[in-house]
Amino acid sequence: MHEPSIGQPAVCPPDFWDTVAGTVTARVEPVIGRGEKQRSPVIDYLRDLEALARRQCCSRDTVQIIASGRRLLGDRSEIGPSDGPFART
Protein backbone atom coordinates (compact mmCIF):
# COMPACT_ATOMS: atom_id res chain seq x y z
CA MET A 1 0.00 0.00 0.00
CA HIS A 2 1.28 3.46 -0.85
CA GLU A 3 1.17 6.40 1.55
CA PRO A 4 1.13 9.98 0.27
CA SER A 5 4.33 11.97 0.45
CA ILE A 6 4.80 14.55 3.18
CA GLY A 7 5.05 17.44 0.72
CA GLN A 8 1.46 17.14 -0.52
CA PRO A 9 -1.11 19.81 0.29
CA ALA A 10 -3.52 18.98 3.09
CA VAL A 11 -6.65 19.70 1.03
CA CYS A 12 -7.14 20.21 -2.69
CA PRO A 13 -9.83 22.64 -3.85
CA PRO A 14 -12.89 20.91 -5.37
CA ASP A 15 -12.20 22.33 -8.85
CA PHE A 16 -8.78 20.64 -8.79
CA TRP A 17 -10.49 17.25 -9.09
CA ASP A 18 -12.33 18.44 -12.22
CA THR A 19 -8.97 18.72 -14.00
CA VAL A 20 -7.57 15.32 -13.03
CA ALA A 21 -8.45 13.50 -16.27
CA GLY A 22 -6.46 16.01 -18.32
CA THR A 23 -3.59 16.01 -15.85
CA VAL A 24 -3.34 12.21 -15.86
CA THR A 25 -3.49 12.07 -19.66
CA ALA A 26 -0.82 14.76 -20.02
CA ARG A 27 1.55 12.92 -17.70
CA VAL A 28 0.90 9.34 -18.83
CA GLU A 29 0.83 9.58 -22.64
CA PRO A 30 4.41 10.84 -23.10
CA VAL A 31 5.90 7.97 -21.07
CA ILE A 32 3.81 5.00 -22.29
CA GLY A 33 6.22 2.44 -23.71
CA ARG A 34 9.26 4.23 -22.25
CA GLY A 35 11.74 2.74 -19.83
CA GLU A 36 11.30 2.49 -16.10
CA LYS A 37 13.45 5.59 -15.55
CA GLN A 38 10.92 7.75 -17.41
CA ARG A 39 7.80 6.00 -16.04
CA SER A 40 8.83 5.79 -12.39
CA PRO A 41 8.36 9.48 -11.44
CA VAL A 42 4.95 9.54 -13.13
CA ILE A 43 3.90 6.35 -11.33
CA ASP A 44 5.00 7.85 -8.00
CA TYR A 45 3.01 11.02 -8.74
CA LEU A 46 -0.08 8.98 -9.64
CA ARG A 47 0.23 6.85 -6.50
CA ASP A 48 0.32 9.98 -4.37
CA LEU A 49 -2.54 11.54 -6.31
CA GLU A 50 -4.67 8.42 -5.99
CA ALA A 51 -4.08 8.18 -2.23
CA LEU A 52 -5.11 11.83 -1.93
CA ALA A 53 -8.16 11.35 -4.15
CA ARG A 54 -9.32 8.39 -2.07
CA ARG A 55 -9.29 10.63 1.00
CA GLN A 56 -10.58 13.91 -0.45
CA CYS A 57 -12.51 13.36 -3.65
CA CYS A 58 -16.06 12.06 -3.71
CA SER A 59 -15.89 10.86 -7.33
CA ARG A 60 -15.27 7.18 -8.02
CA ASP A 61 -14.58 8.14 -11.66
CA THR A 62 -11.67 10.36 -10.61
CA VAL A 63 -10.08 7.57 -8.60
CA GLN A 64 -10.61 5.17 -11.52
CA ILE A 65 -8.94 7.55 -13.99
CA ILE A 66 -5.85 7.80 -11.79
CA ALA A 67 -5.73 4.03 -11.21
CA SER A 68 -6.09 3.41 -14.96
CA GLY A 69 -3.17 5.74 -15.67
CA ARG A 70 -1.00 3.78 -13.25
CA ARG A 71 -1.99 0.48 -14.82
CA LEU A 72 -1.19 1.79 -18.31
CA LEU A 73 2.32 2.42 -17.05
CA GLY A 74 2.60 -1.09 -15.60
CA ASP A 75 1.96 -0.29 -11.93
CA ARG A 76 -0.16 -2.94 -10.21
CA SER A 77 0.37 -1.80 -6.60
CA GLU A 78 -2.62 -1.45 -4.30
CA ILE A 79 -3.46 2.04 -3.10
CA GLY A 80 -5.60 2.86 -0.09
CA PRO A 81 -7.30 0.79 2.56
CA SER A 82 -8.96 -2.41 1.37
CA ASP A 83 -12.09 -1.58 3.36
CA GLY A 84 -12.40 2.15 2.66
CA PRO A 85 -14.36 4.12 0.07
CA PHE A 86 -13.58 3.10 -3.49
CA ALA A 87 -11.91 -0.09 -2.18
CA ARG A 88 -12.95 -1.97 -5.32
CA THR A 89 -11.95 0.74 -7.81
CSV table of N, CA and C in Angstrom, one decimal, residues 17-80:
chain,number,residue,atom,x,y,z
A,17,TRP,N,-10.1,18.6,-8.7
A,17,TRP,CA,-10.5,17.2,-9.1
A,17,TRP,C,-11.2,17.2,-10.5
A,18,ASP,N,-11.7,18.3,-10.9
A,18,ASP,CA,-12.3,18.4,-12.2
A,18,ASP,C,-11.3,18.4,-13.3
A,19,THR,N,-10.0,18.7,-13.0
A,19,THR,CA,-9.0,18.7,-14.0
A,19,THR,C,-8.1,17.5,-14.0
A,20,VAL,N,-8.4,16.5,-13.2
A,20,VAL,CA,-7.6,15.3,-13.0
A,20,VAL,C,-7.4,14.5,-14.3
A,21,ALA,N,-8.5,14.3,-15.0
A,21,ALA,CA,-8.5,13.5,-16.3
A,21,ALA,C,-7.4,14.1,-17.2
A,22,GLY,N,-7.4,15.4,-17.4
A,22,GLY,CA,-6.5,16.0,-18.3
A,22,GLY,C,-5.0,15.9,-17.8
A,23,THR,N,-4.9,16.1,-16.5
A,23,THR,CA,-3.6,16.0,-15.9
A,23,THR,C,-3.0,14.6,-16.0
A,24,VAL,N,-3.8,13.6,-15.7
A,24,VAL,CA,-3.3,12.2,-15.9
A,24,VAL,C,-2.9,11.9,-17.3
A,25,THR,N,-3.8,12.3,-18.2
A,25,THR,CA,-3.5,12.1,-19.7
A,25,THR,C,-2.2,12.7,-20.1
A,26,ALA,N,-2.0,14.0,-19.7
A,26,ALA,CA,-0.8,14.8,-20.0
A,26,ALA,C,0.5,14.2,-19.4
A,27,ARG,N,0.4,13.5,-18.3
A,27,ARG,CA,1.6,12.9,-17.7
A,27,ARG,C,1.8,11.5,-18.2
A,28,VAL,N,0.7,10.7,-18.5
A,28,VAL,CA,0.9,9.3,-18.8
A,28,VAL,C,1.3,9.1,-20.3
A,29,GLU,N,0.6,9.8,-21.2
A,29,GLU,CA,0.8,9.6,-22.6
A,29,GLU,C,2.3,9.7,-23.1
A,30,PRO,N,3.0,10.7,-22.6
A,30,PRO,CA,4.4,10.8,-23.1
A,30,PRO,C,5.3,9.7,-22.6
A,31,VAL,N,5.0,9.0,-21.6
A,31,VAL,CA,5.9,8.0,-21.1
A,31,VAL,C,5.4,6.5,-21.3
A,32,ILE,N,4.3,6.4,-22.0
A,32,ILE,CA,3.8,5.0,-22.3
A,32,ILE,C,4.8,4.4,-23.2
A,33,GLY,N,5.2,3.2,-22.9
A,33,GLY,CA,6.2,2.4,-23.7
A,33,GLY,C,7.7,2.8,-23.5
A,34,ARG,N,7.9,3.8,-22.6
A,34,ARG,CA,9.3,4.2,-22.2
A,34,ARG,C,9.8,3.3,-21.2
A,35,GLY,N,11.1,3.5,-20.9
A,35,GLY,CA,11.7,2.7,-19.8
A,35,GLY,C,11.3,3.1,-18.4
A,36,GLU,N,11.7,2.3,-17.5
A,36,GLU,CA,11.3,2.5,-16.1
A,36,GLU,C,11.8,3.9,-15.6
A,37,LYS,N,12.9,4.3,-16.0
A,37,LYS,CA,13.4,5.6,-15.5
A,37,LYS,C,12.5,6.7,-15.9
A,38,GLN,N,11.8,6.7,-17.0
A,38,GLN,CA,10.9,7.7,-17.4
A,38,GLN,C,9.5,7.5,-16.8
A,39,ARG,N,9.1,6.3,-16.6
A,39,ARG,CA,7.8,6.0,-16.0
A,39,ARG,C,7.7,6.2,-14.5
A,40,SER,N,8.8,5.8,-13.8
A,40,SER,CA,8.8,5.8,-12.4
A,40,SER,C,8.4,7.1,-11.7
A,41,PRO,N,8.8,8.3,-12.1
A,41,PRO,CA,8.4,9.5,-11.4
A,41,PRO,C,6.9,9.7,-11.7
A,42,VAL,N,6.4,9.4,-12.8
A,42,VAL,CA,4.9,9.5,-13.1
A,42,VAL,C,4.1,8.6,-12.3
A,43,ILE,N,4.6,7.3,-12.2
A,43,ILE,CA,3.9,6.4,-11.3
A,43,ILE,C,3.9,6.8,-9.9
A,44,ASP,N,5.0,7.3,-9.4
A,44,ASP,CA,5.0,7.9,-8.0
A,44,ASP,C,4.0,9.0,-7.8
A,45,TYR,N,4.0,9.9,-8.8
A,45,TYR,CA,3.0,11.0,-8.7
A,45,TYR,C,1.6,10.5,-8.7
A,46,LEU,N,1.3,9.5,-9.6
A,46,LEU,CA,-0.1,9.0,-9.6
A,46,LEU,C,-0.5,8.2,-8.4
A,47,ARG,N,0.5,7.5,-7.8
A,47,ARG,CA,0.2,6.8,-6.5
A,47,ARG,C,-0.2,7.9,-5.4
A,48,ASP,N,0.6,8.9,-5.3
A,48,ASP,CA,0.3,10.0,-4.4
A,48,ASP,C,-1.0,10.6,-4.7
A,49,LEU,N,-1.3,10.9,-5.9
A,49,LEU,CA,-2.5,11.5,-6.3
A,49,LEU,C,-3.7,10.6,-6.0
A,50,GLU,N,-3.6,9.3,-6.3
A,50,GLU,CA,-4.7,8.4,-6.0
A,50,GLU,C,-4.9,8.3,-4.5
A,51,ALA,N,-3.9,8.2,-3.7
A,51,ALA,CA,-4.1,8.2,-2.2
A,51,ALA,C,-4.8,9.4,-1.8
A,52,LEU,N,-4.5,10.6,-2.3
A,52,LEU,CA,-5.1,11.8,-1.9
A,52,LEU,C,-6.6,11.8,-2.4
A,53,ALA,N,-6.8,11.4,-3.6
A,53,ALA,CA,-8.2,11.3,-4.1
A,53,ALA,C,-9.1,10.4,-3.3
A,54,ARG,N,-8.5,9.3,-2.9
A,54,ARG,CA,-9.3,8.4,-2.1
A,54,ARG,C,-9.7,9.0,-0.7
A,55,ARG,N,-8.9,10.0,-0.3
A,55,ARG,CA,-9.3,10.6,1.0
A,55,ARG,C,-10.2,11.9,0.8
A,56,GLN,N,-10.0,12.6,-0.3
A,56,GLN,CA,-10.6,13.9,-0.4
A,56,GLN,C,-11.7,14.0,-1.5
A,57,CYS,N,-11.6,13.2,-2.5
A,57,CYS,CA,-12.5,13.4,-3.6
A,57,CYS,C,-13.7,12.4,-3.5
A,58,CYS,N,-14.9,12.9,-3.8
A,58,CYS,CA,-16.1,12.1,-3.7
A,58,CYS,C,-16.4,11.4,-5.0
A,59,SER,N,-15.6,11.4,-6.0
A,59,SER,CA,-15.9,10.9,-7.3
A,59,SER,C,-15.1,9.6,-7.6
A,60,ARG,N,-15.9,8.5,-7.7
A,60,ARG,CA,-15.3,7.2,-8.0
A,60,ARG,C,-14.6,7.3,-9.4
A,61,ASP,N,-15.2,8.0,-10.3
A,61,ASP,CA,-14.6,8.1,-11.7
A,61,ASP,C,-13.2,8.7,-11.6
A,62,THR,N,-13.0,9.7,-10.7
A,62,THR,CA,-11.7,10.4,-10.6
A,62,THR,C,-10.6,9.4,-10.1
A,63,VAL,N,-11.0,8.6,-9.1
A,63,VAL,CA,-10.1,7.6,-8.6
A,63,VAL,C,-9.8,6.5,-9.7
A,64,GLN,N,-10.8,6.2,-10.5
A,64,GLN,CA,-10.6,5.2,-11.5
A,64,GLN,C,-9.7,5.7,-12.6
A,65,ILE,N,-9.8,6.9,-13.0
A,65,ILE,CA,-8.9,7.5,-14.0
A,65,ILE,C,-7.5,7.5,-13.6
A,66,ILE,N,-7.2,7.8,-12.3
A,66,ILE,CA,-5.9,7.8,-11.8
A,66,ILE,C,-5.3,6.4,-11.8
A,67,ALA,N,-6.1,5.4,-11.3
A,67,ALA,CA,-5.7,4.0,-11.2
A,67,ALA,C,-5.5,3.5,-12.6
A,68,SER,N,-6.3,3.9,-13.6
A,68,SER,CA,-6.1,3.4,-15.0
A,68,SER,C,-4.8,3.9,-15.5
A,69,GLY,N,-4.4,5.2,-15.2
A,69,GLY,CA,-3.2,5.7,-15.7
A,69,GLY,C,-2.0,5.0,-15.1
A,70,ARG,N,-2.1,4.6,-13.8
A,70,ARG,CA,-1.0,3.8,-13.2
A,70,ARG,C,-0.9,2.4,-13.9
A,71,ARG,N,-2.0,1.8,-14.2
A,71,ARG,CA,-2.0,0.5,-14.8
A,71,ARG,C,-1.4,0.6,-16.2
A,72,LEU,N,-1.8,1.6,-17.0
A,72,LEU,CA,-1.2,1.8,-18.3
A,72,LEU,C,0.3,1.8,-18.3
A,73,LEU,N,0.9,2.3,-17.2
A,73,LEU,CA,2.3,2.4,-17.0
A,73,LEU,C,2.9,1.2,-16.4
A,74,GLY,N,2.1,0.2,-16.1
A,74,GLY,CA,2.6,-1.1,-15.6
A,74,GLY,C,2.6,-1.2,-14.1
A,75,ASP,N,2.0,-0.2,-13.4
A,75,ASP,CA,2.0,-0.3,-11.9
A,75,ASP,C,0.7,-1.1,-11.5
A,76,ARG,N,0.9,-2.1,-10.7
A,76,ARG,CA,-0.2,-2.9,-10.2
A,76,ARG,C,-0.3,-2.9,-8.7
A,77,SER,N,0.4,-1.9,-8.1
A,77,SER,CA,0.4,-1.8,-6.6
A,77,SER,C,-1.0,-1.4,-6.1
A,78,GLU,N,-1.3,-1.8,-4.9
A,78,GLU,CA,-2.6,-1.4,-4.3
A,78,GLU,C,-2.5,-0.1,-3.5
A,79,ILE,N,-3.5,0.7,-3.7
A,79,ILE,CA,-3.5,2.0,-3.1
A,79,ILE,C,-4.7,2.1,-2.2
A,80,GLY,N,-4.5,2.6,-1.0
A,80,GLY,CA,-5.6,2.9,-0.1
A,80,GLY,C,-6.0,1.7,0.7
